[in-house]
mmCIF file of C-alpha atoms in Angstrom:
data_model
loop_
_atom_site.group_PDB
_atom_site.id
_atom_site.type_symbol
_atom_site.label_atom_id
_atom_site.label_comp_id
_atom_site.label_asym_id
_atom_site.label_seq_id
_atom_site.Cartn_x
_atom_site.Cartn_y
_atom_site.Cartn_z
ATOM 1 C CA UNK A 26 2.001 -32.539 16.000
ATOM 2 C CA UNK A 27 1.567 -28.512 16.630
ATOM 3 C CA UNK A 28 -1.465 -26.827 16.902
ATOM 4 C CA UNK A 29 -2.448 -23.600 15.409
ATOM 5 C CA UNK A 30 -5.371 -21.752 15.986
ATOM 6 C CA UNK A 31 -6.892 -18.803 14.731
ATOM 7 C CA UNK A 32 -9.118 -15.789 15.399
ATOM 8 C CA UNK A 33 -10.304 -12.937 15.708
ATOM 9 C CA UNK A 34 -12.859 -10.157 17.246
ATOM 10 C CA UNK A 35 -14.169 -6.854 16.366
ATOM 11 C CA UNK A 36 -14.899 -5.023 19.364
ATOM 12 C CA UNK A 37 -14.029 -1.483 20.504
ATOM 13 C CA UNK A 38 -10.168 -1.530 22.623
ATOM 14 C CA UNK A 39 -9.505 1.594 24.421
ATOM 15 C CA UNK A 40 -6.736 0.732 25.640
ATOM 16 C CA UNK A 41 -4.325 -1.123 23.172
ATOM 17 C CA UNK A 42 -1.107 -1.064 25.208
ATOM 18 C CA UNK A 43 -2.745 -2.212 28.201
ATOM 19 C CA UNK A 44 -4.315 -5.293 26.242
ATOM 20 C CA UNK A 45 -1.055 -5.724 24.356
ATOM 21 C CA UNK A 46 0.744 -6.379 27.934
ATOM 22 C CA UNK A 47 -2.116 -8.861 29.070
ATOM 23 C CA UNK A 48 -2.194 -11.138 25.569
ATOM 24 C CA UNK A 49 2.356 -10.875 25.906
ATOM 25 C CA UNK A 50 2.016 -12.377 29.293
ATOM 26 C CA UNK A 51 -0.879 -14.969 29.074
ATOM 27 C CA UNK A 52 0.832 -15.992 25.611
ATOM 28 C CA UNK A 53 4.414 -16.679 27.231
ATOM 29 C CA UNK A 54 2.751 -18.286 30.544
ATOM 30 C CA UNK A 55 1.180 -20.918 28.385
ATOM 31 C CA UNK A 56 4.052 -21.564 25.876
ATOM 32 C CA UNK A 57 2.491 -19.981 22.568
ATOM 33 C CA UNK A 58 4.581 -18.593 19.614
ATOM 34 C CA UNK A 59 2.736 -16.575 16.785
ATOM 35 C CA UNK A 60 1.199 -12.882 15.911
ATOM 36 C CA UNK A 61 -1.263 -11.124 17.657
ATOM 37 C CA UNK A 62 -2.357 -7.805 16.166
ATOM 38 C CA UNK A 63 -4.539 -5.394 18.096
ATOM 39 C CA UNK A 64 -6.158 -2.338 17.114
ATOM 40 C CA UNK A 65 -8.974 0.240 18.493
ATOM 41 C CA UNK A 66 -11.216 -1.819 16.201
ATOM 42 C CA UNK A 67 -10.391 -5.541 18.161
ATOM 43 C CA UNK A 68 -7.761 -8.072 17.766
ATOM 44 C CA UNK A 69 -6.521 -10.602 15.113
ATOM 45 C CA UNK A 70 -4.378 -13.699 16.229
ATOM 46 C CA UNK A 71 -2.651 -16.699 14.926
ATOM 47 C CA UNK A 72 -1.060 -18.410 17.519
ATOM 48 C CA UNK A 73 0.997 -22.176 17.926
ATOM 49 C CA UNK A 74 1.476 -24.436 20.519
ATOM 50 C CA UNK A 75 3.530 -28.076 20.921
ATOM 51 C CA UNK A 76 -0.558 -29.267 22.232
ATOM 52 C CA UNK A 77 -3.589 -27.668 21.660
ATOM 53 C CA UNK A 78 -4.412 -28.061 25.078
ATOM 54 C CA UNK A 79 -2.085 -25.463 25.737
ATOM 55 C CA UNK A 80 -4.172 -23.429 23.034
ATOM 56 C CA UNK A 81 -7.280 -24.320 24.844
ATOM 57 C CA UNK A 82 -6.047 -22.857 28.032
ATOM 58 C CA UNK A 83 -4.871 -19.878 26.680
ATOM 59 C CA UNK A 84 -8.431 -19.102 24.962
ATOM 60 C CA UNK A 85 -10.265 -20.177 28.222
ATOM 61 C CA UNK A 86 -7.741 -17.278 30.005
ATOM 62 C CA UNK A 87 -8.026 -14.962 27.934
ATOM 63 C CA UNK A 88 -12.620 -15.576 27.959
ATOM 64 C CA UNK A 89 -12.344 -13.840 31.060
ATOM 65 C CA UNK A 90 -12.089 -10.783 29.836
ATOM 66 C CA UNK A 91 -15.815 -10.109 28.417
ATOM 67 C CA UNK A 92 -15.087 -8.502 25.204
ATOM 68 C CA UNK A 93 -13.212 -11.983 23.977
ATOM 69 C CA UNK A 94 -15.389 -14.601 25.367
ATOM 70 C CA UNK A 95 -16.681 -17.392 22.955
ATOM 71 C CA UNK A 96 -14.439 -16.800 20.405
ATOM 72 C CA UNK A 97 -14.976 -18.236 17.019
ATOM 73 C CA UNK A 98 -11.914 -20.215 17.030
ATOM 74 C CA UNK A 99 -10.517 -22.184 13.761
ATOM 75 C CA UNK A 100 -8.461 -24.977 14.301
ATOM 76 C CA UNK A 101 -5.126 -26.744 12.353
ATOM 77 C CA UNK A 102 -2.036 -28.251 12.623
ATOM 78 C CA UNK A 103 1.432 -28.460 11.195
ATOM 79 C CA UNK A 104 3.939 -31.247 10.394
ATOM 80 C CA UNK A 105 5.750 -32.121 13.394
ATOM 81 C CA UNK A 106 9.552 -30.743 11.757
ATOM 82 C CA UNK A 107 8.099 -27.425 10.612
ATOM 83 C CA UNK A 108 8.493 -24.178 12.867
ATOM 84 C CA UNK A 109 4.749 -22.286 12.418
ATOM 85 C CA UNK A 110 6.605 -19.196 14.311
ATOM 86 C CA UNK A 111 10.048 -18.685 15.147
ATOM 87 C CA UNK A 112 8.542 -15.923 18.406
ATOM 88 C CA UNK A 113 5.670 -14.586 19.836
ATOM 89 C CA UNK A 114 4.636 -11.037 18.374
ATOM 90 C CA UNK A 115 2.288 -9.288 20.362
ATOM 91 C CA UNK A 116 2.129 -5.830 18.174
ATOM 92 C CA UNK A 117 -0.318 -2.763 18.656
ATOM 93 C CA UNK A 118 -1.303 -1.228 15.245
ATOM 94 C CA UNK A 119 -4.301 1.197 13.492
ATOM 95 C CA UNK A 120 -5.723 -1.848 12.177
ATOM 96 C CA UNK A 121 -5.966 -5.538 12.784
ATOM 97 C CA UNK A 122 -6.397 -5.878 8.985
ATOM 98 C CA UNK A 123 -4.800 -3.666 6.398
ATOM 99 C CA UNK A 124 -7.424 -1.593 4.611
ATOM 100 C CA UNK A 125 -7.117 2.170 5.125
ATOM 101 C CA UNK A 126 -10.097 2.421 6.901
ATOM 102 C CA UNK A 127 -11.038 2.017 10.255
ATOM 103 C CA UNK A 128 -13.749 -1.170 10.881
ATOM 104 C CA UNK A 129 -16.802 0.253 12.867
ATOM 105 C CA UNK A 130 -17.469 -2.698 15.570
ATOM 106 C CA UNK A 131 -20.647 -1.023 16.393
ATOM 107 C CA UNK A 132 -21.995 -1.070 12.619
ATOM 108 C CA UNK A 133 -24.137 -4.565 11.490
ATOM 109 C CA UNK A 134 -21.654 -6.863 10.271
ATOM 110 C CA UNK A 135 -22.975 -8.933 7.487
ATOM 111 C CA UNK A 136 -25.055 -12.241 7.386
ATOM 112 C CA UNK A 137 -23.387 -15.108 7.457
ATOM 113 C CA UNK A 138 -23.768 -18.436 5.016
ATOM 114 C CA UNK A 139 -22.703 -21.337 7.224
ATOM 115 C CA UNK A 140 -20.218 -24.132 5.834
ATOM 116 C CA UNK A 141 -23.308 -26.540 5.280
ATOM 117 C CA UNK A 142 -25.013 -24.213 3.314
ATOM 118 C CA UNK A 143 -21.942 -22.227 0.759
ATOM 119 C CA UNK A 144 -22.129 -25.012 -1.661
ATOM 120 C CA UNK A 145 -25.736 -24.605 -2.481
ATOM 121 C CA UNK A 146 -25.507 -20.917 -1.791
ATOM 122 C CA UNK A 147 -22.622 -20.201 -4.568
ATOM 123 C CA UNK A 148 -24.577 -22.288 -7.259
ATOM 124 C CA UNK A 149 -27.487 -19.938 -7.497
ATOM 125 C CA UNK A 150 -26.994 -18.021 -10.881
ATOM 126 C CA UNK A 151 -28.169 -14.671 -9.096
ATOM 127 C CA UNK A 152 -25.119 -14.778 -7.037
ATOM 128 C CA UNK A 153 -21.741 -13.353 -7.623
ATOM 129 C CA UNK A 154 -19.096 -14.836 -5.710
ATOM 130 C CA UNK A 155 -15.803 -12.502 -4.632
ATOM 131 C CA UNK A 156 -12.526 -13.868 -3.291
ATOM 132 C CA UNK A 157 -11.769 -10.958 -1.268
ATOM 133 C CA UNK A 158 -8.108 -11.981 -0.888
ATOM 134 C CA UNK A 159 -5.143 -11.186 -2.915
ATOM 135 C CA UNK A 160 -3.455 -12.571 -6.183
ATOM 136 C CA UNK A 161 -0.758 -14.858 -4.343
ATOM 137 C CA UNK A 162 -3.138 -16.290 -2.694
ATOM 138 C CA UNK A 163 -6.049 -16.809 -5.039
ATOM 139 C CA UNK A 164 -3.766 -17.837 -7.441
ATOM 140 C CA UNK A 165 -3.160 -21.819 -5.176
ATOM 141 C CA UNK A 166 -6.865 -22.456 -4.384
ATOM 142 C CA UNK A 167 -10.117 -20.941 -4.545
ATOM 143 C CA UNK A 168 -13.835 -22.140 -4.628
ATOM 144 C CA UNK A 169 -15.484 -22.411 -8.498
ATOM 145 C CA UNK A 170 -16.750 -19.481 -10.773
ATOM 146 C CA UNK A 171 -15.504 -17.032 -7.946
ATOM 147 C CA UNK A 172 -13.894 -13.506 -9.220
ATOM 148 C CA UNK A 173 -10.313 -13.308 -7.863
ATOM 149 C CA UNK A 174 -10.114 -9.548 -6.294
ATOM 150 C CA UNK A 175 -6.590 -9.777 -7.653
ATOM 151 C CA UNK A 176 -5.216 -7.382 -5.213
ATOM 152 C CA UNK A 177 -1.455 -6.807 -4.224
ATOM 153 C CA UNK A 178 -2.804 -6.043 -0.694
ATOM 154 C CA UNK A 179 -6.060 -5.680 1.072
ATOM 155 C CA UNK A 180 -6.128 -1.971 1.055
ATOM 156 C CA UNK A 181 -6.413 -2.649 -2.791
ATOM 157 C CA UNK A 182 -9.886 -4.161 -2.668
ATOM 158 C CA UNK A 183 -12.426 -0.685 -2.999
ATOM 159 C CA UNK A 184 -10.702 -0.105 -6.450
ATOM 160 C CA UNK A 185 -11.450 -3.522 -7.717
ATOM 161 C CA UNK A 186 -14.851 -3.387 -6.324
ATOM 162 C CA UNK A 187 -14.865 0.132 -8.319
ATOM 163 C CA UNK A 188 -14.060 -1.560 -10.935
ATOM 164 C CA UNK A 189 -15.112 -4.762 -11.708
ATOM 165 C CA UNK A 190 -18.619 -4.496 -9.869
ATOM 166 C CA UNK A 191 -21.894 -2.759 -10.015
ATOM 167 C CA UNK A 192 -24.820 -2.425 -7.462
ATOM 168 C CA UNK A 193 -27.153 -2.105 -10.238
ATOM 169 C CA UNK A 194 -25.942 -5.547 -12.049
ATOM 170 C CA UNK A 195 -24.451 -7.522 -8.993
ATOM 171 C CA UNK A 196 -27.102 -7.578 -6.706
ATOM 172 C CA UNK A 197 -25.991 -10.678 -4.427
ATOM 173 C CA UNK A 198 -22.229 -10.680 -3.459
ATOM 174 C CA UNK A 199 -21.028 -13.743 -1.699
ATOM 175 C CA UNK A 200 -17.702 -13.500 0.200
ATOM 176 C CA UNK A 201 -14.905 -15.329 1.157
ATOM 177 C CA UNK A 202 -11.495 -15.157 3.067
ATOM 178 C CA UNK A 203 -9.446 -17.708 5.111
ATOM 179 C CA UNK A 204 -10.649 -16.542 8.426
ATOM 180 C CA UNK A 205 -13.407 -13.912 7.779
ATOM 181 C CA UNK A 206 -11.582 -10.886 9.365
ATOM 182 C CA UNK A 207 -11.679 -9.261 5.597
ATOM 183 C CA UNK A 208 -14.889 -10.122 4.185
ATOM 184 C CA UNK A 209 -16.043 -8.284 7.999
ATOM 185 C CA UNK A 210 -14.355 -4.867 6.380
ATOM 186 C CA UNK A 211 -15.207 -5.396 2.878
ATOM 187 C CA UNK A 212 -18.901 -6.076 3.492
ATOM 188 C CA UNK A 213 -18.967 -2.413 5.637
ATOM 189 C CA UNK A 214 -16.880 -1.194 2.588
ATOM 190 C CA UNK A 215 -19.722 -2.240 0.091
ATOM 191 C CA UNK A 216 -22.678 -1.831 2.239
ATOM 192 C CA UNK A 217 -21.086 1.782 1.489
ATOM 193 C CA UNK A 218 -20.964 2.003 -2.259
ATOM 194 C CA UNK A 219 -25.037 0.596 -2.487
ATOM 195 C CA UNK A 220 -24.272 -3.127 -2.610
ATOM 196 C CA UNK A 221 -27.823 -4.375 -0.582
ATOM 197 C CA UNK A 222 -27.294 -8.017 -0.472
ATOM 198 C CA UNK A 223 -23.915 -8.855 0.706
ATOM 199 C CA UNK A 224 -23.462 -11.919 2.425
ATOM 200 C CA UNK A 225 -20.021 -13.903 3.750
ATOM 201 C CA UNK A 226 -18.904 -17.507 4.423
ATOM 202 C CA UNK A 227 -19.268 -18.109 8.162
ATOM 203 C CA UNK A 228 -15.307 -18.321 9.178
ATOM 204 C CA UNK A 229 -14.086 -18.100 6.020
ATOM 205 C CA UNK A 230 -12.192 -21.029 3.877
ATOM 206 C CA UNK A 231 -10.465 -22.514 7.072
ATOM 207 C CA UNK A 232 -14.018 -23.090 8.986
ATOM 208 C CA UNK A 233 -15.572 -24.668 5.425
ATOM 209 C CA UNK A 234 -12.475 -27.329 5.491
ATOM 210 C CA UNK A 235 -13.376 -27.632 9.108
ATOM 211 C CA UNK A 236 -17.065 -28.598 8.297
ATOM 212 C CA UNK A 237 -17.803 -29.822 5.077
ATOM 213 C CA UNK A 238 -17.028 -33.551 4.358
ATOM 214 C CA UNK A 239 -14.346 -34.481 1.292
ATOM 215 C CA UNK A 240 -17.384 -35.669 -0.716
ATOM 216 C CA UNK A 241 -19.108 -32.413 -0.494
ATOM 217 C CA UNK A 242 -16.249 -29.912 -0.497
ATOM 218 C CA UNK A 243 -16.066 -27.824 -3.585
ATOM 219 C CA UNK A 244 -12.656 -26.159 -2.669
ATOM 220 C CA UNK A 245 -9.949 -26.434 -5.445
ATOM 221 C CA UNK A 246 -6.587 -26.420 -4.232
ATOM 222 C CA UNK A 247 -4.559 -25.182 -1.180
ATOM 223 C CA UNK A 248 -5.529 -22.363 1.035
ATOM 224 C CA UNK A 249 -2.365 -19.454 1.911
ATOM 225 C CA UNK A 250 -1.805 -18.691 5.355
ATOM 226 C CA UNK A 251 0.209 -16.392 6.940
ATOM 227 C CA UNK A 252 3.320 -17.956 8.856
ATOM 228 C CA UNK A 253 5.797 -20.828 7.836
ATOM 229 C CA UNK A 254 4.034 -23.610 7.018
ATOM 230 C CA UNK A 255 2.677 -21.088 3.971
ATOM 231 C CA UNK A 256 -0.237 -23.169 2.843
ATOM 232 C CA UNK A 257 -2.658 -25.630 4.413
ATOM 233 C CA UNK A 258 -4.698 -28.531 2.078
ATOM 234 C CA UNK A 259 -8.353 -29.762 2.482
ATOM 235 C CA UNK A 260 -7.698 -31.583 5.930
ATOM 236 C CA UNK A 261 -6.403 -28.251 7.373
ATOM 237 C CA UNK A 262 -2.986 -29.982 7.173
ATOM 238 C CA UNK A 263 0.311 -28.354 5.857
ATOM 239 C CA UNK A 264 0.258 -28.084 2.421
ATOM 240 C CA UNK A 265 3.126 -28.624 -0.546
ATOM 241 C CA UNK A 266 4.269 -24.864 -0.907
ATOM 242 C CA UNK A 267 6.990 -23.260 -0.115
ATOM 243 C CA UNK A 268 8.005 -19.838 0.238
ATOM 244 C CA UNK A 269 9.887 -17.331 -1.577
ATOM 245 C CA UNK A 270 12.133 -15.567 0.956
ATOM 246 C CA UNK A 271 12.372 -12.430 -1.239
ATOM 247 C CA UNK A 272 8.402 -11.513 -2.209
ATOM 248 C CA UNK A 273 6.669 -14.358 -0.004
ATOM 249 C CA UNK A 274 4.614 -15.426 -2.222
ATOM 250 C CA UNK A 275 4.379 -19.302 -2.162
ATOM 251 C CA UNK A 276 6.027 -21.046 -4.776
ATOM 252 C CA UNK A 277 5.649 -25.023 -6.042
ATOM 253 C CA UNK A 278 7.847 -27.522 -6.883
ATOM 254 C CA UNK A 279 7.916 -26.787 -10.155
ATOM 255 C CA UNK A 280 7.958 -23.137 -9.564
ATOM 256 C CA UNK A 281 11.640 -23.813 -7.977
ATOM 257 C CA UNK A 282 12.548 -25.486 -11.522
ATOM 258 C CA UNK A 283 12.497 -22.031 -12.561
ATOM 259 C CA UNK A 284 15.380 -20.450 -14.020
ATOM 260 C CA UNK A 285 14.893 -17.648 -12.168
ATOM 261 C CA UNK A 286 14.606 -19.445 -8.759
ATOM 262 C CA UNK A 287 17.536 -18.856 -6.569
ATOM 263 C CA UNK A 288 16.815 -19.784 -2.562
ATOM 264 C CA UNK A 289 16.116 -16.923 -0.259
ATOM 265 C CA UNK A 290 16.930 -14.648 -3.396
ATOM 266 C CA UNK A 291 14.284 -14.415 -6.222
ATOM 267 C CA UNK A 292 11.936 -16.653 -7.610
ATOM 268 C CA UNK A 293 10.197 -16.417 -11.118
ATOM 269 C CA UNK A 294 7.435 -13.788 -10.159
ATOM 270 C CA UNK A 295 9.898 -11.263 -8.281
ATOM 271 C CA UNK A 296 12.975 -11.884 -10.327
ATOM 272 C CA UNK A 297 12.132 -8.338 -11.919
ATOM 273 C CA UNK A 298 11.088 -6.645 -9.049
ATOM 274 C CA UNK A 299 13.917 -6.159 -6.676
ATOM 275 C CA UNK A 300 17.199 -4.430 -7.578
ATOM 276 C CA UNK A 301 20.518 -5.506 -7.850
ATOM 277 C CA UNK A 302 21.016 -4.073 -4.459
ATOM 278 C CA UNK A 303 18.213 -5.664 -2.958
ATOM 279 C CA UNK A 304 19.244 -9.020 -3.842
ATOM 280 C CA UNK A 305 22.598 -8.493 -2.579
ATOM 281 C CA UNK A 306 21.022 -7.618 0.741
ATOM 282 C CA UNK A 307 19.303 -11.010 0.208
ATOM 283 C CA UNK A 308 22.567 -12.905 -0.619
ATOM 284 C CA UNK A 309 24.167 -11.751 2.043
ATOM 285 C CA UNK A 310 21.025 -12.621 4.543
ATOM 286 C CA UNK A 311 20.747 -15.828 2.958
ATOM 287 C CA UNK A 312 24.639 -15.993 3.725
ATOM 288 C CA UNK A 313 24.404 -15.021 7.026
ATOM 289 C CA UNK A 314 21.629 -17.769 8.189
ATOM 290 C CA UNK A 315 23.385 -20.374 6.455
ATOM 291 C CA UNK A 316 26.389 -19.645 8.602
ATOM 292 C CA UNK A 317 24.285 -19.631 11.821
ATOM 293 C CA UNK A 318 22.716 -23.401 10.320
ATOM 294 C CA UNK A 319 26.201 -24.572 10.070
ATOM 295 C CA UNK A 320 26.472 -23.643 13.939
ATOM 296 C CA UNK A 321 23.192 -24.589 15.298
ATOM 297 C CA UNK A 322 21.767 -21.556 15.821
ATOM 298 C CA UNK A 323 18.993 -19.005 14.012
ATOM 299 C CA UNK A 324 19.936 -16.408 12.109
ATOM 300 C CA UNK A 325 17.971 -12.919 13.190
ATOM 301 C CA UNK A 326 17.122 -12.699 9.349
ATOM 302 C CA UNK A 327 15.045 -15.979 9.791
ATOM 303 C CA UNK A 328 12.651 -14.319 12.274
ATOM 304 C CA UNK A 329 12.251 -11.677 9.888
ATOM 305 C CA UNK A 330 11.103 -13.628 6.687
ATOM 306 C CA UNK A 331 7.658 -13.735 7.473
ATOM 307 C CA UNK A 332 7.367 -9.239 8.067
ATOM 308 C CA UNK A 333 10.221 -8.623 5.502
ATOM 309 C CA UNK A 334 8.917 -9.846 2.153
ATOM 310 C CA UNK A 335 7.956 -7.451 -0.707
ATOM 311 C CA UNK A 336 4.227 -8.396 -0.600
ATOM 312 C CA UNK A 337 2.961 -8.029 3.168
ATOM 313 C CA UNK A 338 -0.497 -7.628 4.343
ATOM 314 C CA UNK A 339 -1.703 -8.292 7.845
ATOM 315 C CA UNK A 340 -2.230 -11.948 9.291
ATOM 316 C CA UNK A 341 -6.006 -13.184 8.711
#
């Protein structure tokens, strides 16, 4: 069965191309396919392996370098048909996490809840709790009485917090993400705008799954990630979604009972947001890879799905 893990680190990167060319050659010496974002501000990974010793390896590797010892590492897997990545992707970009703002790796990051303790730290009444991600994903799981940011992308978030919240009236924020890489930027974000109390789940949904038994877990639902296997459930295990090839937003079994579901071309959310031209490009895409099926190969247009979709925002 694959192995995925993921992570992250905030930490100031002089020199991105350098570090790009180090991560591109441990990655392809130990066999890993995935993306691996870096940025002034750190790096951001999701990476895949056929073992997760290979993983392991990779992570003890690249804990030589100071700045990216004892990672905090979250760990799942994949069905053993499913591709996680079609390639490795080892990109250099202004941000590891879209926002618009640069993260300051020198500020105070925020305190952390650990798994153990979110259940009896979201129940308090004087808490508000924010799902900092955005609508596709809310919209398959989420963790009770939390307020969807409802964002088409991350950079999105400071007008809902302008919005929908108040320093004066939502005195304790509570945070979550899959991985924790967002709640890091939104807590600097609202530390900003006079939000005093803001605190985050340690490692975001993926660590909770991790740590908190099935009797005790309060998440509802699946949790979105960001490569093929498109969701994962409550045993950090591939989910039931699919994918819609044209907006990526995961879709259900049902969902492709749509009318408006045609594969690789629309489903029933995007159906009015493309043009006709668009989903001609799409037809003919979807064309092209069925042709390269027929002979055993990969279309290019395949390796694309994941960065090509309407609704992008940055791995977590």
């Amino acid at each position: 069965m694959p192995s995925v893990v993921t992570f992250y680190r905030f930490v100031v990167v002089p020199e991105p191309e350098a570090l790009r060319h180090t991560i591109n050659s441990l990655c392809e010496q130990h066999g890993l396919v995935g993306t691996v974002l870096i940025a002034p501000e750190g790096l951001n990974a999701t990476l895949a392996a056929n073992t997760r010793h290979s993983l392991e390896a990779f992570i003890v590797d690249l804990g030589t370098d100071v700045r990216f010892k004892n990672l905090n590492c979250k760990w799942s897997s994949s069905r053993a048909d499913n591709v996680v990545f079609d390639r490795l992707k080892v990109r250099v970009r202004p941000e590891v996490v879209s926002f618009g703002r640069e993260y300051q790796p020198s500020s105070a990051s925020g305190p952390r809840i650990a798994p153990e303790a979110w259940n009896a730290f979201i129940d308090s009444p004087q808490v508000t709790v924010i799902d900092t991600r955005n609508k596709y994903e809310t919209e398959i799981g989420g963790f009770p009485n939390a307020i969807p940011a409802n964002t088409v992308s991350f950079r999105d978030f400071p007008k809902f917090v302008e919005r929908e919240l108040d320093p004066s009236t939502d005195s304790k924020l509570a945070l979550y993400c899959t991985g924790g890489i967002r709640c890091e930027k939104a807590f600097q974000f609202l530390t900003e705008q006079g939000f005093d109390q803001v605190y985050q789940l340690d490692g975001g949904i993926l660590n909770y799954l991790a740590e908190v038994d099935d009797a005790d877990n309060l998440w509802s639902g699946e949790c979105f990630v960001f490569d093929q296997r498109v969701a994962l459930d409550s045993n950090l295990r591939q989910g039931t979604y699919d994918q819609c090839h044209a907006c990526r937003r995961p879709i259900s079994a049902s969902d492709k009972r749509s009318k408006h579901y045609l594969f690789g071309i629309s489903c029933h959310r995007c159906i009015n947001e493309t043009s006709s031209n668009q989903k001609d490009g799409f037809r003919e895409r979807e064309r092209q890879e069925s042709l390269a099926r027929n002979r055993g190969h990969r279309h290019v247009g395949a390796l694309q799905h994941v960065s090509a979709g309407l609704h992008q925002d940055s791995s977590e």
